[in-house]
Amino acid sequence: MLPGTVRAPDGSERIGVFGGTFDPVHVAHIVAAVEARRALALDRVVLVPAGDPWQKRGSVTAPAADRLAMVRAATDGIEGLEVSPLEVERDGPSYTYQTLEALSAPDRRLFLIVGADVAATMHSWVGIERLPGLATLVVVDRAGDQPADGELPPGWPGERVSIPRLDVSSTELRARAARGWPLHGLVPPGAVRIIAERGLYRGDAGAGVG
Ligand code: ATP
């Protein structure tokens, strides 16, 4: 067990699962993962970049391998955070229920971490009806998006985790990068390096190559 965590009385591992497009990963992603781990005494939080984020087709800019590399670089050395290539390596659209099924184990309790904006729209996900049987829902605050409880998926009461509100989004960061504006402080240093080295998010980058 990792230092600073509390093992559940039944001895099961407590694993947070935090999916996203991470196009690019930014500081609010890291804060959300770290704070959810602290607040819920999770053994670890696994960040899972989507291979084919089917609901964002047409707006994804960086290839999946680059998004995975950025998340790996951004979480390097942060206690309790891990990255899984599961969705990047799986063919077809990235459905969360399949990811949770793949990560399920008898002695493991899964916590699906989402931002408040995602919680409000996840009723449209393929396989949503299977999720309550696979994981506890954890909703983290997001600056500017505070849906009422009534907008959470019905029949799936969620835990809410309050995090420092960081009004940053990947969409804005792609726009900044395309203008040649700096990303320092908004994107973790390792990911900034990858963006520069691989020439991601330049104004001439094509969309839809995710
Ligand atoms: P985009 O602007 O391209 O839609 P994004 O910034 O929302 O991207 P995603 O990779 O789609 O980033 O988000 C992954 C997860 O992180 C989602 O559950 C989302 O709600 C959450 N998240 C993203 N940004 C924030 C933020 N600023 N505060 C809290 N949660 C966030």
PDB file of C-alpha atoms and ligand atoms in Angstrom:
ATOM      1  CA  MET A   1       0.000   0.000   0.000  1.00  0.00           C
ATOM      2  CA  LEU A   2       1.234   3.468  -0.807  1.00  0.00           C
ATOM      3  CA  PRO A   3       2.197   5.760   2.069  1.00  0.00           C
ATOM      4  CA  GLY A   4      -0.522   8.176   3.101  1.00  0.00           C
ATOM      5  CA  THR A   5      -3.411   5.980   1.998  1.00  0.00           C
ATOM      6  CA  VAL A   6      -5.934   4.062   4.048  1.00  0.00           C
ATOM      7  CA  ARG A   7      -6.743   0.505   3.001  1.00  0.00           C
ATOM      8  CA  ALA A   8     -10.463  -0.233   3.048  1.00  0.00           C
ATOM      9  CA  PRO A   9     -11.600  -2.319   6.050  1.00  0.00           C
ATOM     10  CA  ASP A  10     -12.320  -5.230   3.691  1.00  0.00           C
ATOM     11  CA  GLY A  11      -8.733  -5.073   2.390  1.00  0.00           C
ATOM     12  CA  SER A  12      -9.708  -4.188  -1.169  1.00  0.00           C
ATOM     13  CA  GLU A  13      -7.611  -1.873  -3.301  1.00  0.00           C
ATOM     14  CA  ARG A  14      -9.176   1.507  -4.043  1.00  0.00           C
ATOM     15  CA  ILE A  15      -8.375   2.578  -7.584  1.00  0.00           C
ATOM     16  CA  GLY A  16      -9.384   5.838  -9.241  1.00  0.00           C
ATOM     17  CA  VAL A  17      -9.915   5.746 -13.015  1.00  0.00           C
ATOM     18  CA  PHE A  18      -9.609   9.115 -14.739  1.00  0.00           C
ATOM     19  CA  GLY A  19     -10.255   9.061 -18.475  1.00  0.00           C
ATOM     20  CA  GLY A  20      -9.974  11.908 -20.927  1.00  0.00           C
ATOM     21  CA  THR A  21      -8.739  13.024 -24.279  1.00  0.00           C
ATOM     22  CA  PHE A  22      -5.849  14.944 -22.707  1.00  0.00           C
ATOM     23  CA  ASP A  23      -5.335  16.952 -25.906  1.00  0.00           C
ATOM     24  CA  PRO A  24      -3.178  18.256 -24.251  1.00  0.00           C
ATOM     25  CA  VAL A  25      -3.020  17.266 -20.566  1.00  0.00           C
ATOM     26  CA  HIS A  26      -3.097  20.352 -18.321  1.00  0.00           C
ATOM     27  CA  VAL A  27      -2.643  21.329 -14.679  1.00  0.00           C
ATOM     28  CA  ALA A  28      -6.328  20.942 -13.781  1.00  0.00           C
ATOM     29  CA  HIS A  29      -6.203  17.280 -14.873  1.00  0.00           C
ATOM     30  CA  ILE A  30      -3.301  16.687 -12.501  1.00  0.00           C
ATOM     31  CA  VAL A  31      -4.955  18.570  -9.633  1.00  0.00           C
ATOM     32  CA  ALA A  32      -8.215  16.643 -10.151  1.00  0.00           C
ATOM     33  CA  ALA A  33      -6.426  13.282 -10.030  1.00  0.00           C
ATOM     34  CA  VAL A  34      -4.287  14.157  -7.013  1.00  0.00           C
ATOM     35  CA  GLU A  35      -7.165  15.700  -5.053  1.00  0.00           C
ATOM     36  CA  ALA A  36      -9.553  12.827  -5.780  1.00  0.00           C
ATOM     37  CA  ARG A  37      -6.886  10.435  -4.527  1.00  0.00           C
ATOM     38  CA  ARG A  38      -6.400  12.435  -1.341  1.00  0.00           C
ATOM     39  CA  ALA A  39     -10.068  13.056  -0.626  1.00  0.00           C
ATOM     40  CA  LEU A  40     -11.140   9.435  -1.119  1.00  0.00           C
ATOM     41  CA  ALA A  41      -7.965   7.775   0.208  1.00  0.00           C
ATOM     42  CA  LEU A  42      -7.399   5.989  -3.089  1.00  0.00           C
ATOM     43  CA  ASP A  43      -4.354   3.754  -3.388  1.00  0.00           C
ATOM     44  CA  ARG A  44      -3.736   5.113  -6.880  1.00  0.00           C
ATOM     45  CA  VAL A  45      -5.378   6.973  -9.704  1.00  0.00           C
ATOM     46  CA  VAL A  46      -4.949   5.619 -13.213  1.00  0.00           C
ATOM     47  CA  LEU A  47      -5.153   8.190 -16.013  1.00  0.00           C
ATOM     48  CA  VAL A  48      -6.489   6.617 -19.209  1.00  0.00           C
ATOM     49  CA  PRO A  49      -6.050   8.657 -22.398  1.00  0.00           C
ATOM     50  CA  ALA A  50      -8.776   7.801 -24.912  1.00  0.00           C
ATOM     51  CA  GLY A  51      -7.580   6.083 -28.073  1.00  0.00           C
ATOM     52  CA  ASP A  52     -10.629   7.073 -30.111  1.00  0.00           C
ATOM     53  CA  PRO A  53     -12.680   9.636 -28.160  1.00  0.00           C
ATOM     54  CA  TRP A  54     -15.803   8.994 -30.234  1.00  0.00           C
ATOM     55  CA  GLN A  55     -17.715  11.962 -28.852  1.00  0.00           C
ATOM     56  CA  LYS A  56     -14.930  14.358 -29.850  1.00  0.00           C
ATOM     57  CA  ARG A  57     -14.259  13.067 -33.368  1.00  0.00           C
ATOM     58  CA  GLY A  58     -13.306  15.957 -35.604  1.00  0.00           C
ATOM     59  CA  SER A  59     -11.959  18.074 -32.767  1.00  0.00           C
ATOM     60  CA  VAL A  60      -9.097  15.865 -31.593  1.00  0.00           C
ATOM     61  CA  THR A  61      -5.784  17.245 -32.786  1.00  0.00           C
ATOM     62  CA  ALA A  62      -2.855  15.221 -31.434  1.00  0.00           C
ATOM     63  CA  PRO A  63      -2.419  11.536 -32.283  1.00  0.00           C
ATOM     64  CA  ALA A  64      -3.223   9.096 -29.474  1.00  0.00           C
ATOM     65  CA  ALA A  65       0.430   8.089 -29.045  1.00  0.00           C
ATOM     66  CA  ASP A  66       1.419  11.716 -28.463  1.00  0.00           C
ATOM     67  CA  ARG A  67      -1.430  12.292 -25.992  1.00  0.00           C
ATOM     68  CA  LEU A  68      -0.349   9.170 -24.098  1.00  0.00           C
ATOM     69  CA  ALA A  69       3.282  10.347 -24.058  1.00  0.00           C
ATOM     70  CA  MET A  70       2.231  13.776 -22.741  1.00  0.00           C
ATOM     71  CA  VAL A  71       0.205  12.252 -19.888  1.00  0.00           C
ATOM     72  CA  ARG A  72       3.098   9.952 -18.995  1.00  0.00           C
ATOM     73  CA  ALA A  73       5.515  12.891 -18.911  1.00  0.00           C
ATOM     74  CA  ALA A  74       3.086  15.065 -16.930  1.00  0.00           C
ATOM     75  CA  THR A  75       2.545  12.460 -14.192  1.00  0.00           C
ATOM     76  CA  ASP A  76       6.135  11.250 -13.953  1.00  0.00           C
ATOM     77  CA  GLY A  77       7.263  11.314 -10.317  1.00  0.00           C
ATOM     78  CA  ILE A  78       3.834  12.174  -8.859  1.00  0.00           C
ATOM     79  CA  GLU A  79       3.043   9.729  -6.075  1.00  0.00           C
ATOM     80  CA  GLY A  80      -0.058   7.642  -6.614  1.00  0.00           C
ATOM     81  CA  LEU A  81      -0.625   8.576 -10.258  1.00  0.00           C
ATOM     82  CA  GLU A  82      -0.295   6.008 -13.029  1.00  0.00           C
ATOM     83  CA  VAL A  83      -1.060   5.984 -16.738  1.00  0.00           C
ATOM     84  CA  SER A  84      -2.706   3.161 -18.669  1.00  0.00           C
ATOM     85  CA  PRO A  85      -2.341   2.649 -22.437  1.00  0.00           C
ATOM     86  CA  LEU A  86      -5.432   0.397 -22.380  1.00  0.00           C
ATOM     87  CA  GLU A  87      -7.683   2.589 -24.539  1.00  0.00           C
ATOM     88  CA  VAL A  88      -4.897   3.714 -26.870  1.00  0.00           C
ATOM     89  CA  GLU A  89      -4.003   0.072 -27.563  1.00  0.00           C
ATOM     90  CA  ARG A  90      -7.622  -1.094 -27.941  1.00  0.00           C
ATOM     91  CA  ASP A  91      -9.200  -0.946 -31.391  1.00  0.00           C
ATOM     92  CA  GLY A  92     -12.486   0.855 -31.892  1.00  0.00           C
ATOM     93  CA  PRO A  93     -14.190   3.654 -29.974  1.00  0.00           C
ATOM     94  CA  SER A  94     -13.068   4.185 -26.380  1.00  0.00           C
ATOM     95  CA  TYR A  95     -16.007   3.122 -24.242  1.00  0.00           C
ATOM     96  CA  THR A  96     -15.527   3.651 -20.520  1.00  0.00           C
ATOM     97  CA  TYR A  97     -17.535   0.587 -19.520  1.00  0.00           C
ATOM     98  CA  GLN A  98     -15.019  -1.607 -21.382  1.00  0.00           C
ATOM     99  CA  THR A  99     -12.131   0.104 -19.625  1.00  0.00           C
ATOM    100  CA  LEU A 100     -13.739  -0.410 -16.212  1.00  0.00           C
ATOM    101  CA  GLU A 101     -14.430  -4.049 -17.049  1.00  0.00           C
ATOM    102  CA  ALA A 102     -10.781  -4.500 -18.017  1.00  0.00           C
ATOM    103  CA  LEU A 103      -9.560  -2.897 -14.786  1.00  0.00           C
ATOM    104  CA  SER A 104     -11.998  -4.783 -12.536  1.00  0.00           C
ATOM    105  CA  ALA A 105     -10.615  -7.381 -10.141  1.00  0.00           C
ATOM    106  CA  PRO A 106     -12.108  -9.245  -7.171  1.00  0.00           C
ATOM    107  CA  ASP A 107     -10.124  -7.339  -4.523  1.00  0.00           C
ATOM    108  CA  ARG A 108     -10.454  -3.968  -6.184  1.00  0.00           C
ATOM    109  CA  ARG A 109     -12.961  -1.156  -5.847  1.00  0.00           C
ATOM    110  CA  LEU A 110     -13.031   1.264  -8.789  1.00  0.00           C
ATOM    111  CA  PHE A 111     -13.856   4.981  -8.612  1.00  0.00           C
ATOM    112  CA  LEU A 112     -14.627   6.676 -11.925  1.00  0.00           C
ATOM    113  CA  ILE A 113     -13.456  10.299 -11.732  1.00  0.00           C
ATOM    114  CA  VAL A 114     -15.085  12.889 -14.014  1.00  0.00           C
ATOM    115  CA  GLY A 115     -15.334  16.657 -14.130  1.00  0.00           C
ATOM    116  CA  ALA A 116     -18.728  18.268 -13.485  1.00  0.00           C
ATOM    117  CA  ASP A 117     -19.139  19.067 -17.199  1.00  0.00           C
ATOM    118  CA  VAL A 118     -18.738  15.412 -18.121  1.00  0.00           C
ATOM    119  CA  ALA A 119     -21.069  14.228 -15.337  1.00  0.00           C
ATOM    120  CA  ALA A 120     -23.812  16.354 -16.852  1.00  0.00           C
ATOM    121  CA  THR A 121     -23.544  14.696 -20.262  1.00  0.00           C
ATOM    122  CA  MET A 122     -22.534  11.121 -19.533  1.00  0.00           C
ATOM    123  CA  HIS A 123     -26.107   9.866 -19.871  1.00  0.00           C
ATOM    124  CA  SER A 124     -25.268   9.740 -23.607  1.00  0.00           C
ATOM    125  CA  TRP A 125     -22.369   7.299 -23.161  1.00  0.00           C
ATOM    126  CA  VAL A 126     -22.579   3.843 -24.695  1.00  0.00           C
ATOM    127  CA  GLY A 127     -22.964   1.308 -21.855  1.00  0.00           C
ATOM    128  CA  ILE A 128     -23.862   3.937 -19.225  1.00  0.00           C
ATOM    129  CA  GLU A 129     -26.318   1.505 -17.610  1.00  0.00           C
ATOM    130  CA  ARG A 130     -23.435  -0.839 -16.788  1.00  0.00           C
ATOM    131  CA  LEU A 131     -21.301   1.753 -15.024  1.00  0.00           C
ATOM    132  CA  PRO A 132     -22.992   1.804 -11.590  1.00  0.00           C
ATOM    133  CA  GLY A 133     -22.221  -1.913 -11.257  1.00  0.00           C
ATOM    134  CA  LEU A 134     -18.579  -1.333 -12.093  1.00  0.00           C
ATOM    135  CA  ALA A 135     -17.499   1.808 -10.244  1.00  0.00           C
ATOM    136  CA  THR A 136     -18.409   4.517  -7.777  1.00  0.00           C
ATOM    137  CA  LEU A 137     -18.838   7.864  -9.529  1.00  0.00           C
ATOM    138  CA  VAL A 138     -16.641  10.735  -8.358  1.00  0.00           C
ATOM    139  CA  VAL A 139     -17.439  14.214  -9.653  1.00  0.00           C
ATOM    140  CA  VAL A 140     -14.822  16.944  -9.308  1.00  0.00           C
ATOM    141  CA  ASP A 141     -15.739  20.625  -9.527  1.00  0.00           C
ATOM    142  CA  ARG A 142     -14.884  22.450 -12.689  1.00  0.00           C
ATOM    143  CA  ALA A 143     -14.644  26.216 -12.977  1.00  0.00           C
ATOM    144  CA  GLY A 144     -17.642  27.565 -14.843  1.00  0.00           C
ATOM    145  CA  ASP A 145     -19.539  24.263 -14.878  1.00  0.00           C
ATOM    146  CA  GLN A 146     -21.557  23.422 -11.817  1.00  0.00           C
ATOM    147  CA  PRO A 147     -24.526  21.312 -12.860  1.00  0.00           C
ATOM    148  CA  ALA A 148     -27.214  20.737 -10.260  1.00  0.00           C
ATOM    149  CA  ASP A 149     -27.349  17.314  -8.652  1.00  0.00           C
ATOM    150  CA  GLY A 150     -30.422  16.586 -10.762  1.00  0.00           C
ATOM    151  CA  GLU A 151     -28.190  16.562 -13.838  1.00  0.00           C
ATOM    152  CA  LEU A 152     -26.045  13.718 -12.565  1.00  0.00           C
ATOM    153  CA  PRO A 153     -26.744  10.312 -14.098  1.00  0.00           C
ATOM    154  CA  PRO A 154     -30.001   9.110 -12.524  1.00  0.00           C
ATOM    155  CA  GLY A 155     -29.764   6.205 -10.108  1.00  0.00           C
ATOM    156  CA  TRP A 156     -26.040   6.635  -9.639  1.00  0.00           C
ATOM    157  CA  PRO A 157     -25.375   8.819  -6.634  1.00  0.00           C
ATOM    158  CA  GLY A 158     -21.944  10.372  -6.940  1.00  0.00           C
ATOM    159  CA  GLU A 159     -19.313  11.479  -4.476  1.00  0.00           C
ATOM    160  CA  ARG A 160     -18.374  15.112  -4.982  1.00  0.00           C
ATOM    161  CA  VAL A 161     -14.788  16.268  -4.553  1.00  0.00           C
ATOM    162  CA  SER A 162     -14.059  19.928  -4.261  1.00  0.00           C
ATOM    163  CA  ILE A 163     -10.831  20.985  -5.958  1.00  0.00           C
ATOM    164  CA  PRO A 164      -9.225  24.396  -6.482  1.00  0.00           C
ATOM    165  CA  ARG A 165     -11.087  25.895  -9.453  1.00  0.00           C
ATOM    166  CA  LEU A 166      -8.680  26.155 -12.362  1.00  0.00           C
ATOM    167  CA  ASP A 167     -10.311  27.729 -15.374  1.00  0.00           C
ATOM    168  CA  VAL A 168      -8.224  25.953 -17.991  1.00  0.00           C
ATOM    169  CA  SER A 169      -9.261  23.675 -20.838  1.00  0.00           C
ATOM    170  CA  SER A 170      -7.462  21.740 -23.538  1.00  0.00           C
ATOM    171  CA  THR A 171      -9.461  23.646 -26.148  1.00  0.00           C
ATOM    172  CA  GLU A 172      -8.054  26.988 -24.953  1.00  0.00           C
ATOM    173  CA  LEU A 173      -4.566  25.548 -24.728  1.00  0.00           C
ATOM    174  CA  ARG A 174      -4.688  24.288 -28.325  1.00  0.00           C
ATOM    175  CA  ALA A 175      -5.726  27.778 -29.400  1.00  0.00           C
ATOM    176  CA  ARG A 176      -2.880  29.337 -27.395  1.00  0.00           C
ATOM    177  CA  ALA A 177      -0.351  26.945 -28.914  1.00  0.00           C
ATOM    178  CA  ALA A 178      -1.641  27.603 -32.430  1.00  0.00           C
ATOM    179  CA  ARG A 179      -0.995  31.325 -31.874  1.00  0.00           C
ATOM    180  CA  GLY A 180       2.493  30.553 -30.606  1.00  0.00           C
ATOM    181  CA  TRP A 181       1.636  31.667 -27.052  1.00  0.00           C
ATOM    182  CA  PRO A 182       3.470  29.988 -24.129  1.00  0.00           C
ATOM    183  CA  LEU A 183       1.919  27.042 -22.277  1.00  0.00           C
ATOM    184  CA  HIS A 184       4.279  27.132 -19.273  1.00  0.00           C
ATOM    185  CA  GLY A 185       2.447  26.852 -15.963  1.00  0.00           C
ATOM    186  CA  LEU A 186      -0.758  25.692 -17.649  1.00  0.00           C
ATOM    187  CA  VAL A 187       0.690  22.452 -19.019  1.00  0.00           C
ATOM    188  CA  PRO A 188       3.160  20.371 -16.926  1.00  0.00           C
ATOM    189  CA  PRO A 189       6.785  20.856 -18.084  1.00  0.00           C
ATOM    190  CA  GLY A 190       7.298  17.343 -19.491  1.00  0.00           C
ATOM    191  CA  ALA A 191       4.240  17.731 -21.695  1.00  0.00           C
ATOM    192  CA  VAL A 192       5.321  21.219 -22.835  1.00  0.00           C
ATOM    193  CA  ARG A 193       8.606  19.654 -23.958  1.00  0.00           C
ATOM    194  CA  ILE A 194       6.810  16.980 -25.992  1.00  0.00           C
ATOM    195  CA  ILE A 195       4.568  19.579 -27.644  1.00  0.00           C
ATOM    196  CA  ALA A 196       7.666  21.545 -28.704  1.00  0.00           C
ATOM    197  CA  GLU A 197       9.707  18.524 -29.799  1.00  0.00           C
ATOM    198  CA  ARG A 198       6.889  16.960 -31.835  1.00  0.00           C
ATOM    199  CA  GLY A 199       5.518  20.224 -33.184  1.00  0.00           C
ATOM    200  CA  LEU A 200       2.015  19.596 -31.828  1.00  0.00           C
ATOM    201  CA  TYR A 201      -0.809  22.169 -31.977  1.00  0.00           C
ATOM    202  CA  ARG A 202       0.869  24.443 -34.472  1.00  0.00           C
ATOM    203  CA  GLY A 203      -1.507  26.596 -36.464  1.00  0.00           C
ATOM    204  CA  ASP A 204      -1.056  24.355 -39.484  1.00  0.00           C
ATOM    205  CA  ALA A 205      -1.798  21.092 -37.612  1.00  0.00           C
ATOM    206  CA  GLY A 206      -4.666  19.117 -39.122  1.00  0.00           C
ATOM    207  CA  ALA A 207      -7.684  18.126 -37.027  1.00  0.00           C
ATOM    208  CA  GLY A 208      -9.119  14.671 -36.627  1.00  0.00           C
ATOM    209  CA  VAL A 209      -5.924  12.643 -36.515  1.00  0.00           C
ATOM    210  CA  GLY A 210      -6.628  11.429 -32.962  1.00  0.00           C
TER     211      GLY A 210
HETATM  212  P1  ATP B   1     -11.467  19.966 -24.201  1.00  0.00           P
HETATM  213  O1  ATP B   1     -11.341  21.430 -23.912  1.00  0.00           O
HETATM  214  O2  ATP B   1     -10.707  19.531 -25.424  1.00  0.00           O
HETATM  215  O3  ATP B   1     -12.905  19.481 -24.194  1.00  0.00           O
HETATM  216  P2  ATP B   1     -10.807  19.245 -21.443  1.00  0.00           P
HETATM  217  O4  ATP B   1      -9.957  20.367 -20.937  1.00  0.00           O
HETATM  218  O5  ATP B   1     -12.222  19.187 -20.985  1.00  0.00           O
HETATM  219  O6  ATP B   1     -10.716  19.156 -23.015  1.00  0.00           O
HETATM  220  P3  ATP B   1     -10.527  16.387 -21.227  1.00  0.00           P
HETATM  221  O7  ATP B   1      -9.305  15.593 -21.557  1.00  0.00           O
HETATM  222  O8  ATP B   1     -11.677  16.282 -22.131  1.00  0.00           O
HETATM  223  O9  ATP B   1     -10.052  17.918 -21.065  1.00  0.00           O
HETATM  224  O10 ATP B   1     -10.993  16.101 -19.738  1.00  0.00           O
HETATM  225  C1  ATP B   1     -10.702  14.917 -19.021  1.00  0.00           C
HETATM  226  C2  ATP B   1     -11.415  15.005 -17.686  1.00  0.00           C
HETATM  227  O11 ATP B   1     -10.876  16.101 -16.927  1.00  0.00           O
HETATM  228  C3  ATP B   1     -12.923  15.275 -17.802  1.00  0.00           C
HETATM  229  O12 ATP B   1     -13.593  14.502 -16.804  1.00  0.00           O
HETATM  230  C4  ATP B   1     -13.035  16.754 -17.508  1.00  0.00           C
HETATM  231  O13 ATP B   1     -14.282  17.106 -16.946  1.00  0.00           O
HETATM  232  C5  ATP B   1     -11.918  16.951 -16.493  1.00  0.00           C
HETATM  233  N1  ATP B   1     -11.430  18.328 -16.540  1.00  0.00           N
HETATM  234  C6  ATP B   1     -10.873  18.962 -17.602  1.00  0.00           C
HETATM  235  N2  ATP B   1     -10.543  20.223 -17.299  1.00  0.00           N
HETATM  236  C7  ATP B   1     -10.903  20.416 -16.003  1.00  0.00           C
HETATM  237  C8  ATP B   1     -10.846  21.541 -15.104  1.00  0.00           C
HETATM  238  N3  ATP B   1     -10.359  22.740 -15.503  1.00  0.00           N
HETATM  239  N4  ATP B   1     -11.296  21.361 -13.835  1.00  0.00           N
HETATM  240  C9  ATP B   1     -11.811  20.157 -13.447  1.00  0.00           C
HETATM  241  N5  ATP B   1     -11.894  19.067 -14.244  1.00  0.00           N
HETATM  242  C10 ATP B   1     -11.462  19.184 -15.504  1.00  0.00           C
END
